[in-house]
Tab-separated table of C-alpha atoms and ligand atoms in Angstrom:
chain	number	residue	atom	x	y	z
A	1	ILE	CA	0.384	-9.557	-1.376
A	2	ARG	CA	2.062	-13.300	-1.105
A	3	VAL	CA	1.099	-15.320	1.853
A	4	ARG	CA	3.325	-18.551	1.820
A	5	PRO	CA	2.229	-22.338	2.706
A	6	LEU	CA	3.130	-23.124	6.489
A	7	THR	CA	6.487	-25.039	6.828
A	8	CYS	CA	6.995	-28.234	8.479
A	9	THR	CA	7.871	-26.661	11.555
A	10	GLU	CA	4.978	-24.717	11.888
A	11	THR	CA	2.635	-27.691	10.914
A	12	ARG	CA	4.160	-30.055	13.353
A	13	ARG	CA	4.029	-27.775	16.495
A	14	GLY	CA	0.101	-26.792	14.924
A	15	ASP	CA	0.133	-23.143	14.381
A	16	GLN	CA	-3.141	-22.264	13.512
A	17	GLN	CA	-3.302	-20.628	10.006
A	18	VAL	CA	-4.797	-16.964	10.541
A	19	VAL	CA	-4.587	-15.736	6.874
A	20	HIS	CA	-7.260	-16.345	3.962
A	21	SER	CA	-7.132	-14.982	0.774
A	22	LEU	CA	-11.054	-13.539	-0.193
A	23	GLY	CA	-10.344	-13.363	-3.605
A	24	ASP	CA	-10.363	-10.099	-5.585
A	25	GLY	CA	-7.131	-8.894	-4.084
A	26	ALA	CA	-8.900	-9.152	-0.632
A	27	VAL	CA	-6.967	-10.942	2.331
A	28	HIS	CA	-8.582	-11.594	5.698
A	29	VAL	CA	-6.552	-12.267	8.835
A	30	SER	CA	-8.749	-13.635	11.557
A	31	ALA	CA	-7.526	-14.657	15.149
A	32	ALA	CA	-8.864	-14.540	18.559
A	33	ARG	CA	-8.710	-10.731	18.815
A	34	HIS	CA	-8.359	-9.543	15.974
A	35	ASP	CA	-10.906	-9.925	12.569
A	36	ALA	CA	-9.928	-7.216	9.828
A	37	THR	CA	-10.150	-7.522	6.113
A	38	PHE	CA	-7.318	-5.638	3.785
A	39	GLY	CA	-7.204	-4.819	-0.279
A	40	PHE	CA	-4.589	-5.031	-2.043
A	41	SER	CA	-4.168	-5.038	-6.453
A	42	ALA	CA	-3.348	-8.717	-5.802
A	43	VAL	CA	-2.887	-11.262	-3.656
A	44	PHE	CA	-1.609	-14.771	-3.836
A	45	ASP	CA	-2.060	-17.655	-1.354
A	46	ALA	CA	-0.218	-20.336	-0.448
A	47	GLY	CA	-1.079	-22.280	-3.450
A	48	ALA	CA	0.234	-19.349	-5.564
A	49	SER	CA	3.201	-20.840	-8.519
A	50	GLN	CA	5.967	-18.985	-8.755
A	51	GLU	CA	4.861	-17.712	-12.331
A	52	ALA	CA	1.060	-16.980	-11.193
A	53	VAL	CA	2.890	-14.473	-8.898
A	54	PHE	CA	5.664	-13.426	-12.178
A	55	GLU	CA	2.086	-12.973	-14.033
A	56	GLY	CA	-0.593	-11.445	-11.855
A	57	SER	CA	1.660	-9.220	-9.924
A	58	GLY	CA	2.350	-6.789	-13.239
A	59	MET	CA	6.033	-7.891	-13.118
A	60	ARG	CA	6.091	-8.530	-17.323
A	61	GLN	CA	4.414	-4.934	-17.527
A	62	LEU	CA	7.431	-3.483	-15.420
A	63	VAL	CA	10.095	-4.960	-17.504
A	64	GLU	CA	8.662	-3.958	-20.742
A	65	LEU	CA	8.228	-0.248	-19.040
A	66	ALA	CA	11.785	-0.837	-18.058
A	67	ILE	CA	13.052	-1.427	-21.475
A	68	ASP	CA	10.706	1.993	-22.536
A	69	GLY	CA	13.332	3.838	-20.108
A	70	PHE	CA	11.549	4.267	-17.287
A	71	SER	CA	12.767	3.499	-13.906
A	72	CYS	CA	11.049	0.398	-12.327
A	73	THR	CA	11.484	-1.527	-9.057
A	74	VAL	CA	10.337	-4.551	-7.548
A	75	PHE	CA	11.305	-4.705	-4.099
A	76	ALA	CA	10.277	-7.834	-1.503
A	77	PHE	CA	8.706	-6.694	2.339
A	78	GLY	CA	7.873	-8.694	4.958
A	79	GLN	CA	9.408	-10.814	8.485
A	80	THR	CA	12.369	-12.611	8.054
A	81	GLY	CA	11.046	-16.360	6.968
A	82	SER	CA	8.305	-14.394	5.432
A	83	GLY	CA	9.224	-15.825	1.563
A	84	LYS	CA	10.721	-12.852	0.200
A	85	THR	CA	13.949	-14.801	-0.711
A	86	TYR	CA	11.991	-17.390	-2.268
A	87	THR	CA	9.370	-14.940	-4.231
A	88	LEU	CA	12.447	-13.028	-6.440
A	89	MET	CA	14.999	-15.888	-6.650
A	90	GLY	CA	12.981	-19.178	-5.891
A	91	PRO	CA	14.176	-21.692	-3.399
A	92	LEU	CA	17.328	-22.887	-4.297
A	93	ALA	CA	19.357	-20.020	-5.031
A	94	GLN	CA	22.043	-20.027	-2.117
A	95	SER	CA	23.270	-23.646	-3.733
A	96	GLU	CA	25.820	-23.786	-6.430
A	97	THR	CA	25.398	-27.647	-7.171
A	98	GLN	CA	21.786	-27.898	-7.540
A	99	PRO	CA	20.143	-25.492	-9.903
A	100	ALA	CA	16.352	-24.885	-8.889
A	101	SER	CA	14.062	-26.491	-11.201
A	102	PRO	CA	12.438	-24.120	-13.730
A	103	ALA	CA	8.861	-24.100	-11.923
A	104	LEU	CA	10.302	-22.468	-8.793
A	105	LEU	CA	12.147	-19.912	-10.478
A	106	GLY	CA	11.605	-16.426	-8.677
A	107	LEU	CA	10.657	-12.823	-10.040
A	108	MET	CA	13.911	-11.840	-11.120
A	109	GLN	CA	15.155	-15.367	-12.973
A	110	ARG	CA	11.540	-14.765	-14.739
A	111	SER	CA	12.121	-11.218	-15.383
A	112	PHE	CA	15.770	-11.862	-17.075
A	113	THR	CA	14.220	-14.019	-19.887
A	114	CYS	CA	11.463	-11.954	-20.639
A	115	LEU	CA	13.656	-9.136	-20.688
A	116	LEU	CA	16.310	-11.082	-23.048
A	117	GLU	CA	13.227	-12.529	-25.314
A	118	GLN	CA	11.622	-8.868	-25.708
A	119	SER	CA	14.844	-7.474	-26.320
A	120	ARG	CA	15.221	-10.163	-29.216
A	121	SER	CA	11.871	-10.054	-31.022
A	122	ARG	CA	11.774	-6.326	-30.824
A	123	GLY	CA	14.914	-6.401	-32.953
A	124	SER	CA	16.232	-3.121	-31.162
A	125	ASP	CA	19.328	-3.061	-30.265
A	126	LEU	CA	19.575	-3.398	-26.276
A	127	ALA	CA	22.734	-2.527	-24.012
A	128	LEU	CA	22.170	-4.513	-20.819
A	129	SER	CA	24.628	-4.553	-17.876
A	130	ALA	CA	23.685	-5.284	-14.178
A	131	SER	CA	25.390	-3.932	-10.672
A	132	TYR	CA	24.719	-5.535	-7.648
A	133	LEU	CA	24.968	-3.689	-4.269
A	134	GLU	CA	24.416	-4.677	-0.580
A	135	ILE	CA	23.228	-2.245	2.250
A	136	TYR	CA	24.799	-4.108	5.548
A	137	ASN	CA	25.260	-2.485	8.496
A	138	GLU	CA	24.472	1.240	7.036
A	139	GLN	CA	27.383	0.536	4.577
A	140	VAL	CA	27.113	0.059	0.859
A	141	ARG	CA	29.277	-2.847	-0.715
A	142	ASP	CA	29.298	-4.143	-4.207
A	143	LEU	CA	28.437	-7.544	-4.481
A	144	LEU	CA	29.998	-7.699	-8.335
A	145	SER	CA	33.537	-7.063	-7.377
A	146	PRO	CA	35.645	-9.331	-6.541
A	147	GLY	CA	38.005	-9.647	-3.402
A	148	PRO	CA	36.978	-8.476	0.342
A	149	ALA	CA	34.042	-6.571	0.891
A	150	CYS	CA	34.895	-2.566	0.866
A	151	ALA	CA	31.994	-0.028	1.694
A	152	LEU	CA	31.528	2.364	-1.261
A	153	PRO	CA	30.496	5.981	-0.649
A	154	LEU	CA	26.885	7.215	-1.717
A	155	ARG	CA	27.047	10.648	-2.654
A	156	TRP	CA	24.300	12.789	-4.410
A	157	SER	CA	24.380	15.238	-7.312
A	158	LYS	CA	21.938	17.306	-8.661
A	159	THR	CA	21.672	15.184	-12.376
A	160	ARG	CA	21.858	12.002	-11.128
A	161	GLY	CA	20.369	11.945	-7.468
A	162	PHE	CA	21.536	9.657	-5.103
A	163	TYR	CA	23.796	7.374	-6.380
A	164	VAL	CA	26.924	4.918	-5.548
A	165	GLU	CA	30.795	5.846	-6.289
A	166	ASN	CA	32.896	3.359	-8.094
A	167	GLN	CA	30.211	0.267	-8.188
A	168	LEU	CA	30.853	-1.931	-10.695
A	169	SER	CA	28.365	-2.488	-13.817
A	170	VAL	CA	28.741	-5.568	-16.001
A	171	GLU	CA	27.572	-6.429	-18.796
A	172	PHE	CA	25.959	-9.357	-20.119
A	173	GLU	CA	23.964	-10.575	-23.275
A	174	SER	CA	22.783	-13.986	-22.030
A	175	LEU	CA	20.367	-15.540	-19.186
A	176	GLU	CA	22.929	-17.597	-18.227
A	177	ALA	CA	25.455	-14.359	-17.412
A	178	ILE	CA	23.209	-12.655	-15.425
A	179	VAL	CA	21.663	-15.419	-13.603
A	180	SER	CA	25.418	-16.577	-12.985
A	181	LEU	CA	26.306	-12.712	-11.614
A	182	LEU	CA	22.510	-12.805	-9.577
A	183	LEU	CA	24.151	-16.559	-7.623
A	184	GLN	CA	27.914	-14.932	-7.036
A	185	GLY	CA	26.455	-12.007	-6.027
A	186	SER	CA	23.813	-13.702	-3.890
A	187	GLN	CA	26.620	-15.812	-2.457
A	188	ARG	CA	28.916	-12.729	-1.464
A	189	ARG	CA	25.398	-11.593	0.868
A	190	ARG	CA	25.649	-11.104	4.499
A	191	THR	CA	23.512	-14.085	6.068
A	192	SER	CA	23.722	-15.734	9.312
A	193	ALA	CA	21.409	-18.317	10.595
A	194	HIS	CA	19.158	-17.335	13.653
A	195	ALA	CA	16.179	-19.233	15.064
A	196	LEU	CA	13.358	-18.033	12.685
A	197	ASN	CA	15.337	-18.729	9.085
A	198	ARG	CA	18.813	-20.752	8.369
A	199	HIS	CA	19.784	-18.701	5.705
A	200	SER	CA	18.461	-15.146	6.942
A	201	SER	CA	19.429	-12.397	4.870
A	202	ARG	CA	21.087	-9.499	6.984
A	203	SER	CA	21.413	-7.403	4.556
A	204	HIS	CA	19.340	-5.322	1.660
A	205	ALA	CA	20.346	-6.639	-1.409
A	206	LEU	CA	19.748	-3.988	-4.367
A	207	LEU	CA	20.695	-5.917	-8.361
A	208	THR	CA	19.677	-3.333	-11.000
A	209	ILE	CA	19.589	-3.917	-14.700
A	210	HIS	CA	20.471	-0.760	-16.941
A	211	ILE	CA	18.915	-1.357	-20.501
A	212	ARG	CA	20.080	1.539	-22.816
A	213	SER	CA	18.555	1.177	-26.322
A	214	ARG	CA	21.212	2.352	-29.213
A	215	ALA	CA	18.315	3.943	-31.346
A	216	ALA	CA	17.768	4.247	-34.516
A	217	SER	CA	19.804	7.569	-35.435
A	218	ALA	CA	16.767	10.202	-35.685
A	219	CYS	CA	15.673	9.036	-32.354
A	220	PRO	CA	17.237	10.023	-28.797
A	221	SER	CA	18.139	6.669	-26.929
A	222	LYS	CA	16.434	5.832	-24.095
A	223	GLN	CA	17.952	4.350	-20.383
A	224	GLY	CA	15.656	2.386	-18.703
A	225	THR	CA	16.774	0.518	-15.343
A	226	LEU	CA	14.925	-2.371	-13.436
A	227	CYS	CA	16.249	-3.034	-10.046
A	228	PHE	CA	15.076	-5.880	-7.551
A	229	VAL	CA	15.413	-5.203	-4.109
A	230	ASP	CA	15.544	-8.084	-1.263
A	231	LEU	CA	14.761	-6.310	2.137
A	232	ALA	CA	16.093	-7.569	5.007
A	233	GLY	CA	13.844	-8.864	7.162
A	234	SER	CA	11.921	-6.873	9.726
A	235	GLU	CA	12.143	-8.909	13.092
A	236	ARG	CA	11.760	-8.337	16.803
A	237	VAL	CA	15.217	-9.019	18.057
A	238	LYS	CA	13.581	-11.455	21.292
A	239	GLU	CA	11.954	-13.344	18.663
A	240	THR	CA	15.169	-14.829	17.084
A	241	GLY	CA	17.253	-14.897	19.827
A	242	SER	CA	19.733	-12.419	18.267
A	243	SER	CA	22.633	-11.036	20.796
A	244	GLY	CA	25.894	-9.188	20.122
A	245	GLU	CA	26.715	-9.189	16.686
A	246	LEU	CA	23.313	-10.464	15.314
A	247	SER	CA	21.853	-7.865	17.681
A	248	VAL	CA	23.874	-5.180	15.891
A	249	GLU	CA	22.496	-6.195	12.405
A	250	ALA	CA	18.837	-6.462	13.472
A	251	ASN	CA	19.026	-2.716	15.149
A	252	SER	CA	20.448	-1.343	11.677
A	253	ILE	CA	17.955	-3.639	9.447
A	254	ASN	CA	15.268	-2.081	11.720
A	255	ARG	CA	16.647	1.462	11.701
A	256	SER	CA	16.529	1.150	7.866
A	257	LEU	CA	13.001	-0.462	7.366
A	258	LEU	CA	11.672	2.345	9.747
A	259	ALA	CA	13.078	5.063	7.759
A	260	LEU	CA	11.396	3.361	4.961
A	261	GLY	CA	8.098	2.946	6.535
A	262	HIS	CA	8.623	6.791	7.405
A	263	CYS	CA	9.178	8.056	4.153
A	264	ILE	CA	6.459	6.148	3.291
A	265	SER	CA	3.699	7.074	5.390
A	266	LEU	CA	4.741	10.812	4.379
A	267	LEU	CA	4.729	10.214	0.642
A	268	ALA	CA	1.325	8.228	1.273
A	269	LYS	CA	-0.006	11.918	2.324
A	270	PRO	CA	-2.021	13.826	-0.162
A	271	ARG	CA	0.720	16.128	-2.582
A	272	GLY	CA	-0.774	19.508	-1.321
A	273	LYS	CA	-0.257	18.060	2.818
A	274	ARG	CA	3.221	16.891	2.082
A	275	THR	CA	6.011	17.750	4.231
A	276	HIS	CA	9.513	16.693	3.085
A	277	ILE	CA	10.782	13.605	2.568
A	278	PRO	CA	13.673	12.090	4.898
A	279	TYR	CA	15.069	10.201	2.574
A	280	ARG	CA	18.504	11.246	3.948
A	281	ASP	CA	17.726	8.986	7.320
A	282	SER	CA	19.083	6.202	6.111
A	283	LYS	CA	20.848	4.510	3.084
A	284	LEU	CA	18.138	2.106	2.297
A	285	THR	CA	15.864	5.223	1.380
A	286	ARG	CA	18.260	7.330	-0.286
A	287	LEU	CA	19.142	4.399	-2.852
A	288	LEU	CA	15.483	3.862	-3.160
A	289	ALA	CA	14.378	7.812	-2.941
A	290	ARG	CA	13.757	7.484	-6.883
A	291	SER	CA	11.864	4.383	-7.108
A	292	LEU	CA	9.966	5.517	-3.650
A	293	GLY	CA	8.762	8.986	-4.434
A	294	GLY	CA	10.307	10.104	-7.948
A	295	SER	CA	9.857	9.328	-11.490
A	296	GLY	CA	9.712	5.708	-10.933
A	297	ILE	CA	7.344	2.751	-11.199
A	298	THR	CA	7.177	0.301	-7.983
A	299	LEU	CA	6.056	-2.792	-7.429
A	300	MET	CA	5.823	-4.046	-3.860
A	301	VAL	CA	5.583	-7.494	-3.037
A	302	ALA	CA	4.501	-7.563	0.903
A	303	CYS	CA	5.285	-11.297	2.100
A	304	ILE	CA	3.503	-12.613	4.838
A	305	SER	CA	3.770	-15.835	7.201
A	306	PRO	CA	0.085	-17.509	7.806
A	307	SER	CA	0.828	-19.226	10.939
A	308	SER	CA	-1.092	-17.485	14.251
A	309	ARG	CA	2.626	-17.368	15.498
A	310	CYS	CA	3.519	-14.556	13.188
A	311	LEU	CA	0.023	-12.728	13.702
A	312	SER	CA	1.946	-9.262	14.809
A	313	GLU	CA	4.195	-9.025	12.373
A	314	THR	CA	1.749	-9.590	9.870
A	315	LEU	CA	-0.280	-7.276	10.845
A	316	SER	CA	2.392	-4.606	10.537
A	317	THR	CA	3.459	-5.824	7.575
A	318	LEU	CA	-0.116	-5.260	6.298
A	319	HIS	CA	-0.633	-1.987	7.411
A	320	TYR	CA	2.956	-0.992	6.049
A	321	ALA	CA	1.911	-2.235	2.648
A	322	SER	CA	-1.763	-0.648	3.421
A	323	ARG	CA	0.760	2.475	3.249
A	324	ALA	CA	2.667	1.677	0.365
A	325	ARG	CA	-0.086	1.163	-1.737
A	326	ARG	CA	-1.656	4.849	-1.470
A	327	VAL	CA	1.876	6.069	-2.789
A	328	THR	CA	1.269	7.522	-6.236
A	329	SER	CA	4.771	8.988	-8.615
A	330	ARG	CA	4.396	10.768	-11.435
A	331	PRO	CA	6.775	8.204	-13.757
B	401	ADP	P1	12.699	-14.344	3.668
B	401	ADP	O1	13.858	-13.980	2.718
B	401	ADP	O2	11.386	-13.507	3.532
B	401	ADP	O3	13.489	-14.360	4.940
B	401	ADP	P2	12.738	-17.218	2.574
B	401	ADP	O4	12.474	-16.442	1.018
B	401	ADP	O5	13.722	-17.354	2.623
B	401	ADP	O6	12.185	-15.865	3.377
B	401	ADP	O7	11.923	-18.275	2.690
B	401	ADP	C1	12.044	-18.634	4.244
B	401	ADP	C2	11.377	-19.989	3.754
B	401	ADP	O8	10.088	-20.886	3.143
B	401	ADP	C3	12.433	-21.131	2.941
B	401	ADP	O9	12.720	-22.041	3.269
B	401	ADP	C4	11.249	-21.163	1.444
B	401	ADP	O10	12.142	-21.968	0.424
B	401	ADP	C5	9.971	-21.261	1.909
B	401	ADP	N1	9.173	-20.651	1.504
B	401	ADP	C6	8.928	-19.460	1.334
B	401	ADP	N2	7.787	-18.841	0.534
B	401	ADP	C7	7.810	-20.336	-0.124
B	401	ADP	C8	6.291	-20.767	-1.102
B	401	ADP	N3	5.933	-19.813	-1.315
B	401	ADP	N4	6.072	-21.671	-0.995
B	401	ADP	C9	7.312	-22.534	-0.731
B	401	ADP	N5	7.831	-22.615	0.097
B	401	ADP	C10	8.280	-21.018	0.681
B	402	MG	MG1	15.740	-13.910	2.541
């Protein structure tokens, strides 16, 4: 769980802080008619640095496992404006001119650095490539291909599971190259300003790093992936002042998050009691099918605001995350 600081606006209008970290992974929500404590693997409060989140969330281990050939996924979940993009990319991800200060870089840049360092220190010959997709209004688009966005077909095969046809995969060897792919792609993402967040992401974005080790002749080569998912925020239409096109977007965002929540609830049931998992209900759940329930290793960072005004969204994020925590996979 990551709790962001109160924003200037929230402080100015006198919002109460209703979320407190109690240490040892416990987080406490106290407001007029609510008093609840939740337990997680780790809780980062408003004072936690980007580095603390990287080191304390298990992200470094995830990078190492991906190099070892596992499918690893980290996804940021939470209400619009709760700090998902900040956690993944840092504060200035949207600006081309001013790069963020190194201390504020997010999980993604830190993972890239770690990946490239590891690949150098292991002396192994790793082939790295990246693909970057967004799901906007239930359409999958390639964020790396130049030119106007066109929808790509999402297919299923016995060997590959769900996959996107014709997606671009770009090879890279340096930190500068992958960071520049990230920035290029993020600028193509659909964002629109509304009441809760000036640069609100209106799409789910998935950046996948493919890691192939060209191993010594005797052993088979390994292929791992490291996937970063920046989910569009959950939101209530009336609160954001969305109308027209914006409310169509909000509805498809909410629908896919609902589908995701539904899959997570079912996956959290004991194996014997599990029924069919409806991955096909949305593009998002299809693309995340492997990360969620199968052979992958997944880190979920649930972002919340400490403000009393966000109480109900915060509680729903915490419940959602508690369910996600009960899911076990077999990597
Ligand atoms: P989301 O992606 O969930 O919609 P953002 O990451 O864009 O939200 O964050 C909303 C605002 O809050 C941004 O202005 C961001 O810089 C700020 N913010 C979020 N998390 C933090 C944090 N941990 N520390 C400082 N500022 C933060
Ligand atoms: Mg965002």
